Amino acid sequence: TYVVLKVQNLKSTTIDRRGSEPCWEQDFMFEICAEGKGFIIELWKKGLLWDSILGVLWIPLATVEHATDEGAGTWWTLHSELIRNGSEVQGTKTPTSHEILLDVHFALPF
């Protein structure tokens, strides 16, 4: 499995991990505009011919706090559908059986 993170017009992907409880311990840093609405986390399963999505999560930027150090993280339930208003993502719906542990925070520039 692997994770894709999308924020504004940026996208980043983890490496593939095997097993029923994969762990990436990977940091992502993005410089983004303050008017951004949120970001999307996608969990994918690698396939022989094509990959399949296991779940998606939308986190509003307004709910993300500032921090100077890493935290313990929070478990998030992944969903199977994005809620859209036109082309704008506003949330997710239809929970799956998959969860992901994320430590999400804003870091001030150096």
PDB file of N, CA, C and O in Angstrom, residues 55-110:
ATOM      1  N   GLY A  55      -9.232   4.045   0.446  1.00  0.00           N
ATOM      2  CA  GLY A  55      -9.969   5.069   1.175  1.00  0.00           C
ATOM      3  C   GLY A  55      -9.387   6.439   0.943  1.00  0.00           C
ATOM      4  O   GLY A  55      -8.254   6.589   0.489  1.00  0.00           O
ATOM      5  N   VAL A  56     -10.191   7.437   1.272  1.00  0.00           N
ATOM      6  CA  VAL A  56      -9.810   8.834   1.071  1.00  0.00           C
ATOM      7  C   VAL A  56     -10.241   9.636   2.292  1.00  0.00           C
ATOM      8  O   VAL A  56     -11.192   9.274   2.986  1.00  0.00           O
ATOM      9  N   LEU A  57      -9.508  10.706   2.558  1.00  0.00           N
ATOM     10  CA  LEU A  57      -9.799  11.573   3.692  1.00  0.00           C
ATOM     11  C   LEU A  57      -9.546  13.009   3.267  1.00  0.00           C
ATOM     12  O   LEU A  57      -8.548  13.300   2.608  1.00  0.00           O
ATOM     13  N   TRP A  58     -10.458  13.921   3.626  1.00  0.00           N
ATOM     14  CA  TRP A  58     -10.274  15.350   3.372  1.00  0.00           C
ATOM     15  C   TRP A  58     -10.173  16.032   4.723  1.00  0.00           C
ATOM     16  O   TRP A  58     -11.041  15.866   5.584  1.00  0.00           O
ATOM     17  N   ILE A  59      -9.090  16.789   4.928  1.00  0.00           N
ATOM     18  CA  ILE A  59      -8.884  17.501   6.181  1.00  0.00           C
ATOM     19  C   ILE A  59      -8.916  18.997   5.892  1.00  0.00           C
ATOM     20  O   ILE A  59      -8.077  19.494   5.124  1.00  0.00           O
ATOM     21  N   PRO A  60      -9.867  19.735   6.473  1.00  0.00           N
ATOM     22  CA  PRO A  60      -9.914  21.184   6.273  1.00  0.00           C
ATOM     23  C   PRO A  60      -8.691  21.848   6.906  1.00  0.00           C
ATOM     24  O   PRO A  60      -8.316  21.529   8.037  1.00  0.00           O
ATOM     25  N   LEU A  61      -8.064  22.771   6.195  1.00  0.00           N
ATOM     26  CA  LEU A  61      -6.896  23.471   6.724  1.00  0.00           C
ATOM     27  C   LEU A  61      -7.244  24.285   7.975  1.00  0.00           C
ATOM     28  O   LEU A  61      -6.402  24.472   8.848  1.00  0.00           O
ATOM     29  N   ALA A  62      -8.487  24.726   8.078  1.00  0.00           N
ATOM     30  CA  ALA A  62      -8.913  25.515   9.240  1.00  0.00           C
ATOM     31  C   ALA A  62      -8.835  24.709  10.539  1.00  0.00           C
ATOM     32  O   ALA A  62      -8.779  25.288  11.619  1.00  0.00           O
ATOM     33  N   THR A  63      -8.826  23.376  10.448  1.00  0.00           N
ATOM     34  CA  THR A  63      -8.770  22.539  11.650  1.00  0.00           C
ATOM     35  C   THR A  63      -7.347  22.164  12.038  1.00  0.00           C
ATOM     36  O   THR A  63      -7.134  21.565  13.089  1.00  0.00           O
ATOM     37  N   VAL A  64      -6.363  22.510  11.210  1.00  0.00           N
ATOM     38  CA  VAL A  64      -4.972  22.143  11.467  1.00  0.00           C
ATOM     39  C   VAL A  64      -4.328  23.194  12.367  1.00  0.00           C
ATOM     40  O   VAL A  64      -4.399  24.386  12.089  1.00  0.00           O
ATOM     41  N   GLU A  65      -3.693  22.738  13.439  1.00  0.00           N
ATOM     42  CA  GLU A  65      -3.068  23.653  14.397  1.00  0.00           C
ATOM     43  C   GLU A  65      -1.579  23.820  14.099  1.00  0.00           C
ATOM     44  O   GLU A  65      -0.982  23.021  13.397  1.00  0.00           O
ATOM     45  N   HIS A  66      -0.993  24.876  14.673  1.00  0.00           N
ATOM     46  CA  HIS A  66       0.447  25.105  14.571  1.00  0.00           C
ATOM     47  C   HIS A  66       1.159  24.300  15.655  1.00  0.00           C
ATOM     48  O   HIS A  66       0.640  24.155  16.760  1.00  0.00           O
ATOM     49  N   ALA A  67       2.337  23.781  15.336  1.00  0.00           N
ATOM     50  CA  ALA A  67       3.138  23.049  16.305  1.00  0.00           C
ATOM     51  C   ALA A  67       4.608  23.197  15.947  1.00  0.00           C
ATOM     52  O   ALA A  67       4.955  23.410  14.789  1.00  0.00           O
ATOM     53  N   THR A  68       5.451  23.078  16.945  1.00  0.00           N
ATOM     54  CA  THR A  68       6.892  23.141  16.698  1.00  0.00           C
ATOM     55  C   THR A  68       7.520  21.753  16.709  1.00  0.00           C
ATOM     56  O   THR A  68       8.591  21.550  16.166  1.00  0.00           O
ATOM     57  N   ASP A  69       6.850  20.783  17.342  1.00  0.00           N
ATOM     58  CA  ASP A  69       7.368  19.417  17.417  1.00  0.00           C
ATOM     59  C   ASP A  69       6.316  18.426  16.942  1.00  0.00           C
ATOM     60  O   ASP A  69       5.126  18.736  16.916  1.00  0.00           O
ATOM     61  N   GLU A  70       6.790  17.226  16.614  1.00  0.00           N
ATOM     62  CA  GLU A  70       5.870  16.165  16.232  1.00  0.00           C
ATOM     63  C   GLU A  70       5.031  15.755  17.431  1.00  0.00           C
ATOM     64  O   GLU A  70       5.475  15.823  18.571  1.00  0.00           O
ATOM     65  N   GLY A  71       3.817  15.318  17.142  1.00  0.00           N
ATOM     66  CA  GLY A  71       2.924  14.868  18.202  1.00  0.00           C
ATOM     67  C   GLY A  71       2.689  13.373  18.108  1.00  0.00           C
ATOM     68  O   GLY A  71       3.315  12.670  17.306  1.00  0.00           O
ATOM     69  N   ALA A  72       1.754  12.884  18.910  1.00  0.00           N
ATOM     70  CA  ALA A  72       1.428  11.459  18.911  1.00  0.00           C
ATOM     71  C   ALA A  72       0.578  11.069  17.712  1.00  0.00           C
ATOM     72  O   ALA A  72       0.499   9.904  17.347  1.00  0.00           O
ATOM     73  N   GLY A  73      -0.065  12.047  17.094  1.00  0.00           N
ATOM     74  CA  GLY A  73      -0.916  11.765  15.944  1.00  0.00           C
ATOM     75  C   GLY A  73      -2.346  11.462  16.349  1.00  0.00           C
ATOM     76  O   GLY A  73      -2.667  11.325  17.522  1.00  0.00           O
ATOM     77  N   THR A  74      -3.195  11.362  15.348  1.00  0.00           N
ATOM     78  CA  THR A  74      -4.611  11.069  15.526  1.00  0.00           C
ATOM     79  C   THR A  74      -5.025  10.012  14.518  1.00  0.00           C
ATOM     80  O   THR A  74      -4.612  10.055  13.357  1.00  0.00           O
ATOM     81  N   TRP A  75      -5.851   9.061  14.956  1.00  0.00           N
ATOM     82  CA  TRP A  75      -6.393   8.054  14.038  1.00  0.00           C
ATOM     83  C   TRP A  75      -7.574   8.658  13.287  1.00  0.00           C
ATOM     84  O   TRP A  75      -8.465   9.252  13.884  1.00  0.00           O
ATOM     85  N   TRP A  76      -7.565   8.512  11.973  1.00  0.00           N
ATOM     86  CA  TRP A  76      -8.620   9.019  11.101  1.00  0.00           C
ATOM     87  C   TRP A  76      -9.237   7.841  10.343  1.00  0.00           C
ATOM     88  O   TRP A  76      -8.515   6.992   9.820  1.00  0.00           O
ATOM     89  N   THR A  77     -10.563   7.817  10.269  1.00  0.00           N
ATOM     90  CA  THR A  77     -11.256   6.818   9.459  1.00  0.00           C
ATOM     91  C   THR A  77     -11.276   7.283   8.013  1.00  0.00           C
ATOM     92  O   THR A  77     -11.611   8.437   7.733  1.00  0.00           O
ATOM     93  N   LEU A  78     -10.918   6.396   7.104  1.00  0.00           N
ATOM     94  CA  LEU A  78     -10.948   6.725   5.677  1.00  0.00           C
ATOM     95  C   LEU A  78     -12.351   6.468   5.134  1.00  0.00           C
ATOM     96  O   LEU A  78     -13.092   5.639   5.651  1.00  0.00           O
ATOM     97  N   HIS A  79     -12.714   7.191   4.089  1.00  0.00           N
ATOM     98  CA  HIS A  79     -14.027   7.098   3.459  1.00  0.00           C
ATOM     99  C   HIS A  79     -13.883   6.667   2.002  1.00  0.00           C
ATOM    100  O   HIS A  79     -12.785   6.698   1.450  1.00  0.00           O
ATOM    101  N   SER A  80     -15.005   6.317   1.395  1.00  0.00           N
ATOM    102  CA  SER A  80     -14.953   5.848   0.006  1.00  0.00           C
ATOM    103  C   SER A  80     -15.342   6.919  -1.004  1.00  0.00           C
ATOM    104  O   SER A  80     -15.132   6.724  -2.202  1.00  0.00           O
ATOM    105  N   GLU A  81     -15.877   8.058  -0.535  1.00  0.00           N
ATOM    106  CA  GLU A  81     -16.333   9.082  -1.477  1.00  0.00           C
ATOM    107  C   GLU A  81     -15.949  10.481  -1.020  1.00  0.00           C
ATOM    108  O   GLU A  81     -15.976  10.777   0.175  1.00  0.00           O
ATOM    109  N   LEU A  82     -15.640  11.341  -1.987  1.00  0.00           N
ATOM    110  CA  LEU A  82     -15.429  12.759  -1.726  1.00  0.00           C
ATOM    111  C   LEU A  82     -16.757  13.493  -1.882  1.00  0.00           C
ATOM    112  O   LEU A  82     -17.555  13.156  -2.758  1.00  0.00           O
ATOM    113  N   ILE A  83     -16.997  14.485  -1.061  1.00  0.00           N
ATOM    114  CA  ILE A  83     -18.159  15.373  -1.205  1.00  0.00           C
ATOM    115  C   ILE A  83     -17.665  16.607  -1.942  1.00  0.00           C
ATOM    116  O   ILE A  83     -16.722  17.262  -1.507  1.00  0.00           O
ATOM    117  N   ARG A  84     -18.288  16.912  -3.075  1.00  0.00           N
ATOM    118  CA  ARG A  84     -17.871  18.041  -3.902  1.00  0.00           C
ATOM    119  C   ARG A  84     -18.997  19.038  -4.077  1.00  0.00           C
ATOM    120  O   ARG A  84     -20.162  18.680  -4.106  1.00  0.00           O
ATOM    121  N   ASN A  85     -18.601  20.294  -4.218  1.00  0.00           N
ATOM    122  CA  ASN A  85     -19.506  21.363  -4.628  1.00  0.00           C
ATOM    123  C   ASN A  85     -18.898  21.896  -5.910  1.00  0.00           C
ATOM    124  O   ASN A  85     -17.979  22.702  -5.874  1.00  0.00           O
ATOM    125  N   GLY A  86     -19.375  21.400  -7.047  1.00  0.00           N
ATOM    126  CA  GLY A  86     -18.722  21.698  -8.320  1.00  0.00           C
ATOM    127  C   GLY A  86     -17.392  20.973  -8.346  1.00  0.00           C
ATOM    128  O   GLY A  86     -17.328  19.775  -8.129  1.00  0.00           O
ATOM    129  N   SER A  87     -16.304  21.696  -8.548  1.00  0.00           N
ATOM    130  CA  SER A  87     -14.980  21.072  -8.565  1.00  0.00           C
ATOM    131  C   SER A  87     -14.292  21.155  -7.200  1.00  0.00           C
ATOM    132  O   SER A  87     -13.215  20.606  -7.011  1.00  0.00           O
ATOM    133  N   GLU A  88     -14.924  21.832  -6.227  1.00  0.00           N
ATOM    134  CA  GLU A  88     -14.313  22.030  -4.915  1.00  0.00           C
ATOM    135  C   GLU A  88     -14.684  20.909  -3.949  1.00  0.00           C
ATOM    136  O   GLU A  88     -15.850  20.601  -3.747  1.00  0.00           O
ATOM    137  N   VAL A  89     -13.674  20.278  -3.343  1.00  0.00           N
ATOM    138  CA  VAL A  89     -13.903  19.237  -2.344  1.00  0.00           C
ATOM    139  C   VAL A  89     -14.289  19.889  -1.027  1.00  0.00           C
ATOM    140  O   VAL A  89     -13.671  20.862  -0.600  1.00  0.00           O
ATOM    141  N   GLN A  90     -15.327  19.334  -0.377  1.00  0.00           N
ATOM    142  CA  GLN A  90     -15.802  19.886   0.890  1.00  0.00           C
ATOM    143  C   GLN A  90     -15.793  18.867   2.021  1.00  0.00           C
ATOM    144  O   GLN A  90     -16.092  19.202   3.155  1.00  0.00           O
ATOM    145  N   GLY A  91     -15.486  17.617   1.726  1.00  0.00           N
ATOM    146  CA  GLY A  91     -15.476  16.597   2.767  1.00  0.00           C
ATOM    147  C   GLY A  91     -15.468  15.206   2.161  1.00  0.00           C
ATOM    148  O   GLY A  91     -15.240  15.034   0.961  1.00  0.00           O
ATOM    149  N   THR A  92     -15.708  14.213   3.019  1.00  0.00           N
ATOM    150  CA  THR A  92     -15.790  12.820   2.583  1.00  0.00           C
ATOM    151  C   THR A  92     -17.010  12.172   3.219  1.00  0.00           C
ATOM    152  O   THR A  92     -17.546  12.674   4.208  1.00  0.00           O
ATOM    153  N   LYS A  93     -17.435  11.051   2.651  1.00  0.00           N
ATOM    154  CA  LYS A  93     -18.566  10.319   3.216  1.00  0.00           C
ATOM    155  C   LYS A  93     -18.394   8.827   2.952  1.00  0.00           C
ATOM    156  O   LYS A  93     -17.513   8.414   2.208  1.00  0.00           O
ATOM    157  N   THR A  94     -19.230   8.028   3.565  1.00  0.00           N
ATOM    158  CA  THR A  94     -19.249   6.583   3.475  1.00  0.00           C
ATOM    159  C   THR A  94     -17.958   5.973   4.029  1.00  0.00           C
ATOM    160  O   THR A  94     -17.024   5.659   3.289  1.00  0.00           O
ATOM    161  N   PRO A  95     -17.878   5.824   5.360  1.00  0.00           N
ATOM    162  CA  PRO A  95     -16.677   5.273   5.988  1.00  0.00           C
ATOM    163  C   PRO A  95     -16.334   3.871   5.491  1.00  0.00           C
ATOM    164  O   PRO A  95     -17.214   3.076   5.187  1.00  0.00           O
ATOM    165  N   THR A  96     -15.033   3.602   5.417  1.00  0.00           N
ATOM    166  CA  THR A  96     -14.534   2.270   5.088  1.00  0.00           C
ATOM    167  C   THR A  96     -14.056   1.619   6.386  1.00  0.00           C
ATOM    168  O   THR A  96     -14.142   2.213   7.454  1.00  0.00           O
ATOM    169  N   SER A  97     -13.509   0.435   6.292  1.00  0.00           N
ATOM    170  CA  SER A  97     -12.961  -0.242   7.480  1.00  0.00           C
ATOM    171  C   SER A  97     -11.500   0.143   7.714  1.00  0.00           C
ATOM    172  O   SER A  97     -10.868  -0.367   8.632  1.00  0.00           O
ATOM    173  N   HIS A  98     -10.972   1.058   6.916  1.00  0.00           N
ATOM    174  CA  HIS A  98      -9.558   1.437   7.012  1.00  0.00           C
ATOM    175  C   HIS A  98      -9.370   2.712   7.818  1.00  0.00           C
ATOM    176  O   HIS A  98     -10.168   3.641   7.724  1.00  0.00           O
ATOM    177  N   GLU A  99      -8.302   2.736   8.613  1.00  0.00           N
ATOM    178  CA  GLU A  99      -7.922   3.922   9.382  1.00  0.00           C
ATOM    179  C   GLU A  99      -6.464   4.232   9.123  1.00  0.00           C
ATOM    180  O   GLU A  99      -5.688   3.356   8.744  1.00  0.00           O
ATOM    181  N   ILE A 100      -6.096   5.497   9.359  1.00  0.00           N
ATOM    182  CA  ILE A 100      -4.713   5.917   9.179  1.00  0.00           C
ATOM    183  C   ILE A 100      -4.342   6.840  10.340  1.00  0.00           C
ATOM    184  O   ILE A 100      -5.158   7.654  10.775  1.00  0.00           O
ATOM    185  N   LEU A 101      -3.122   6.664  10.858  1.00  0.00           N
ATOM    186  CA  LEU A 101      -2.621   7.496  11.941  1.00  0.00           C
ATOM    187  C   LEU A 101      -1.790   8.619  11.333  1.00  0.00           C
ATOM    188  O   LEU A 101      -0.806   8.357  10.650  1.00  0.00           O
ATOM    189  N   LEU A 102      -2.214   9.866  11.569  1.00  0.00           N
ATOM    190  CA  LEU A 102      -1.536  11.027  11.002  1.00  0.00           C
ATOM    191  C   LEU A 102      -1.198  12.031  12.098  1.00  0.00           C
ATOM    192  O   LEU A 102      -1.990  12.253  13.005  1.00  0.00           O
ATOM    193  N   ASP A 103      -0.038  12.655  11.972  1.00  0.00           N
ATOM    194  CA  ASP A 103       0.317  13.805  12.793  1.00  0.00           C
ATOM    195  C   ASP A 103       0.334  14.993  11.845  1.00  0.00           C
ATOM    196  O   ASP A 103       1.256  15.137  11.045  1.00  0.00           O
ATOM    197  N   VAL A 104      -0.698  15.819  11.899  1.00  0.00           N
ATOM    198  CA  VAL A 104      -0.873  16.928  10.960  1.00  0.00           C
ATOM    199  C   VAL A 104      -0.724  18.239  11.714  1.00  0.00           C
ATOM    200  O   VAL A 104      -1.412  18.471  12.715  1.00  0.00           O
ATOM    201  N   HIS A 105       0.187  19.113  11.252  1.00  0.00           N
ATOM    202  CA  HIS A 105       0.337  20.425  11.870  1.00  0.00           C
ATOM    203  C   HIS A 105       1.009  21.396  10.910  1.00  0.00           C
ATOM    204  O   HIS A 105       1.690  20.994   9.981  1.00  0.00           O
ATOM    205  N   PHE A 106       0.764  22.680  11.155  1.00  0.00           N
ATOM    206  CA  PHE A 106       1.467  23.745  10.437  1.00  0.00           C
ATOM    207  C   PHE A 106       2.781  24.014  11.161  1.00  0.00           C
ATOM    208  O   PHE A 106       2.810  24.100  12.391  1.00  0.00           O
ATOM    209  N   ALA A 107       3.835  24.140  10.397  1.00  0.00           N
ATOM    210  CA  ALA A 107       5.130  24.532  10.974  1.00  0.00           C
ATOM    211  C   ALA A 107       5.456  25.926  10.449  1.00  0.00           C
ATOM    212  O   ALA A 107       5.270  26.206   9.270  1.00  0.00           O
ATOM    213  N   LEU A 108       5.913  26.790  11.339  1.00  0.00           N
ATOM    214  CA  LEU A 108       6.291  28.131  10.913  1.00  0.00           C
ATOM    215  C   LEU A 108       7.567  28.071  10.100  1.00  0.00           C
ATOM    216  O   LEU A 108       8.432  27.236  10.353  1.00  0.00           O
ATOM    217  N   PRO A 109       7.721  28.972   9.102  1.00  0.00           N
ATOM    218  CA  PRO A 109       8.940  28.976   8.300  1.00  0.00           C
ATOM    219  C   PRO A 109      10.162  29.308   9.174  1.00  0.00           C
ATOM    220  O   PRO A 109      10.041  29.968  10.199  1.00  0.00           O
ATOM    221  N   PHE A 110      11.307  28.832   8.730  1.00  0.00           N
ATOM    222  CA  PHE A 110      12.557  29.074   9.481  1.00  0.00           C
ATOM    223  C   PHE A 110      12.946  30.517   9.438  1.00  0.00           C
ATOM    224  O   PHE A 110      12.786  31.202   8.510  1.00  0.00           O
TER     225      PHE A 110
END
